[in-house]
XYZ file of C-alpha atoms in Angstrom:
235
model
C 0.208 -0.058 0.326
C 1.914 3.400 -1.431
C 0.301 7.329 -0.205
C 1.140 9.947 -0.997
C 0.948 12.856 1.272
C 1.135 17.034 0.532
C 1.237 19.995 3.726
C 0.594 24.021 2.326
C -0.852 25.224 5.851
C 2.610 27.131 5.679
C 5.198 28.572 4.338
C 6.919 26.313 3.049
C 5.382 23.346 1.058
C 6.472 19.391 2.041
C 4.777 15.544 -0.282
C 5.516 12.680 2.042
C 5.048 8.554 -0.236
C 5.051 6.230 2.632
C 5.153 2.426 1.590
C 3.361 0.436 4.275
C 4.370 1.579 7.264
C 7.979 2.691 5.714
C 8.945 6.470 5.171
C 10.449 6.054 1.269
C 10.737 9.913 0.051
C 10.216 13.433 1.705
C 10.438 16.771 -0.409
C 10.779 20.033 1.229
C 10.743 23.803 0.142
C 11.421 26.494 2.471
C 11.415 29.235 0.019
C 9.290 32.840 -0.984
C 8.143 30.668 -4.250
C 4.604 30.371 -3.994
C 2.965 27.229 -3.613
C 1.456 27.300 -7.287
C 3.927 27.093 -8.840
C 6.119 24.741 -6.495
C 3.938 21.739 -5.358
C 3.132 19.992 -9.019
C 7.539 20.101 -9.151
C 8.031 18.593 -5.664
C 5.313 16.433 -6.118
C 7.640 14.641 -9.183
C 10.486 14.279 -7.837
C 9.318 12.742 -4.546
C 7.487 10.277 -6.871
C 10.296 10.187 -9.557
C 12.868 8.866 -6.528
C 10.848 6.244 -6.217
C 10.921 5.321 -9.524
C 6.275 5.922 -9.265
C 3.431 7.025 -11.523
C 0.564 8.481 -10.508
C -1.688 6.003 -11.207
C 1.091 3.522 -8.159
C -0.211 5.758 -5.919
C -2.967 3.721 -3.210
C -3.884 6.537 -0.926
C -3.468 10.501 -1.093
C -3.676 12.782 2.813
C -2.971 16.446 2.654
C -3.083 18.584 5.713
C -6.643 19.953 5.744
C -6.049 23.730 8.610
C -5.771 25.783 10.334
C -2.414 27.622 8.075
C -2.695 29.999 5.872
C -5.767 29.717 3.723
C -4.140 30.176 -0.334
C -2.076 27.722 1.253
C -4.934 24.913 2.369
C -6.635 26.100 -1.571
C -3.791 25.277 -3.268
C -2.398 21.621 -1.547
C -6.398 20.285 -0.592
C -6.971 20.799 -5.027
C -4.945 19.450 -5.880
C -5.207 16.352 -3.542
C -8.314 16.639 -4.974
C -7.765 16.446 -8.411
C -5.809 13.130 -8.399
C -7.737 10.840 -6.388
C -10.312 12.232 -8.904
C -8.550 11.588 -11.936
C -7.671 8.128 -10.723
C -10.373 7.196 -8.346
C -8.218 7.093 -5.145
C -9.627 7.380 -1.050
C -8.161 10.210 0.139
C -7.959 10.850 3.713
C -7.572 14.667 5.523
C -5.197 15.258 8.586
C -5.531 18.940 10.589
C -1.990 20.550 11.502
C -2.635 20.858 14.580
C -1.810 16.949 15.206
C 0.782 16.807 12.513
C 2.832 19.374 14.735
C 2.303 17.076 17.683
C 3.427 14.367 15.812
C 6.557 15.689 14.213
C 7.665 15.132 18.538
C 6.945 11.177 18.762
C 6.564 9.552 22.189
C 7.134 12.976 24.432
C 7.401 13.684 27.655
C 4.554 16.275 28.416
C 1.852 18.601 27.502
C 2.690 18.706 23.343
C 1.153 22.437 22.730
C 0.629 23.420 18.984
C 0.621 27.124 18.234
C 0.039 28.702 14.247
C -0.984 32.422 14.606
C -4.133 33.316 14.067
C -3.070 37.013 13.670
C -4.292 39.938 15.860
C -2.457 37.646 19.474
C -3.975 35.118 19.512
C -3.511 31.222 18.145
C -4.663 27.997 16.839
C -4.600 25.303 18.959
C -4.602 22.640 21.174
C -3.369 20.291 23.265
C -1.727 16.685 23.232
C 0.489 13.913 25.408
C 1.610 10.413 23.843
C -0.133 7.150 26.232
C 1.673 3.910 25.394
C 3.158 5.157 21.335
C -0.155 6.399 20.700
C -1.343 11.066 20.611
C -4.242 11.847 22.121
C -5.331 15.392 22.167
C -6.630 16.306 25.557
C -8.510 19.486 24.180
C -10.384 20.762 21.345
C -9.051 22.503 18.399
C -9.261 26.472 19.456
C -8.201 30.325 18.796
C -7.076 31.735 21.803
C -5.193 35.447 22.244
C -2.252 34.274 23.572
C -3.211 35.328 27.435
C -5.656 32.615 26.729
C -3.374 30.377 26.278
C -1.060 31.337 29.064
C -3.625 31.399 31.852
C -5.169 27.663 30.414
C -1.201 26.670 30.483
C -0.502 27.955 34.056
C -3.334 25.825 35.677
C -0.710 22.922 33.755
C 1.929 21.277 36.621
C 3.935 19.099 33.440
C 6.996 21.118 31.110
C 4.618 21.748 27.734
C 6.595 21.481 25.066
C 5.309 24.307 21.869
C 5.501 23.732 17.936
C 5.085 25.683 15.109
C 5.129 29.397 13.855
C 3.730 31.106 16.478
C 6.734 30.173 17.982
C 8.382 32.978 16.044
C 6.025 35.705 18.140
C 5.075 34.287 21.401
C 8.309 32.639 22.924
C 9.881 34.709 24.633
C 6.512 35.796 26.731
C 6.340 32.006 26.847
C 9.175 31.805 28.117
C 8.100 34.885 30.898
C 5.502 33.887 31.728
C 5.955 29.961 32.201
C 9.350 30.251 32.824
C 11.262 26.720 33.005
C 7.564 24.743 31.993
C 7.945 26.470 28.621
C 10.466 23.915 26.364
C 10.286 25.222 22.672
C 12.099 22.204 20.347
C 14.665 22.848 17.193
C 12.838 25.282 14.932
C 12.513 22.069 11.964
C 9.818 20.618 14.342
C 8.100 23.763 14.045
C 7.472 23.040 10.471
C 3.976 21.102 9.252
C 6.004 17.938 6.685
C 4.000 15.266 5.521
C 5.577 12.920 6.539
C 3.878 13.420 10.028
C 0.761 14.024 7.390
C 1.203 10.839 6.037
C 2.112 8.645 9.409
C -1.459 9.929 11.383
C -3.362 9.862 7.485
C -2.572 5.599 8.026
C -3.965 4.862 11.219
C -6.559 6.598 10.077
C -6.464 4.036 6.266
C -6.063 1.115 8.991
C -8.813 2.721 11.029
C -11.491 2.486 8.189
C -11.455 6.987 7.902
C -10.639 7.886 4.073
C -13.019 9.751 1.973
C -14.395 10.138 -1.167
C -12.084 13.079 -3.488
C -14.588 15.831 -3.039
C -15.424 15.031 0.182
C -12.280 16.533 1.532
C -12.735 20.125 3.198
C -10.394 22.387 4.448
C -10.341 23.189 8.505
C -10.563 26.859 7.809
C -11.793 27.696 11.796
C -11.489 31.353 11.293
C -13.101 33.408 8.108
C -10.502 34.451 5.649
C -10.879 38.381 4.362
C -11.691 37.849 1.607
C -15.284 36.296 3.024
C -15.143 39.153 5.323
C -15.026 41.427 2.739
C -17.320 40.320 0.626
C -20.284 39.945 3.992
C -19.626 43.909 5.135
C -20.328 44.785 1.777
C -23.633 42.416 1.471
C -24.114 44.010 5.021
C -23.651 47.609 4.113
C -26.180 46.718 0.880
């Protein structure tokens, strides 16, 4: 069984190919070039490195967000098009889940944080138990002050991942002291290999979808949607 997974929820585009439980290829582009122009070449590179074609893939998986509205649309549209053309099933994975999966079997609470603008963060909390990742909170959008209030009640170390670290690391360190831990920057990138690993779990549980059923998890409205609603209210 072969799976192609991708993540385009951030500035970094990643593509991974897995065979059974083994990662056999992963390509990463961390550059200012747009996902729309670089995603298909990344997919082709990963397939070529494995001597595969799209027809060899049994399942397709994509990050559903939260994250960049534009990036998510590009990634999900690409996966849906490939899966529909080949009549193959798809799997969607939360970006927050994937970030937590970047740090397997770690101790303490994993707290991915993704910038949601205006000092807000997309976030959730996780713990590993018996080699399984368990989400212990709802997916949420919290102001940084609200998040700190929640985490101050925790008695364990808290490991932060995600691009929210760029803006809020000093604030979190100042408020949570030695409880706050920040791993290497590479672990704060949503990776297609983590999307793939979580997708394999869903596949084994029979949790797959038809391509047309795959929808993004935005958690908030895009700026374009807000502007459209404002114009409609003004009429």
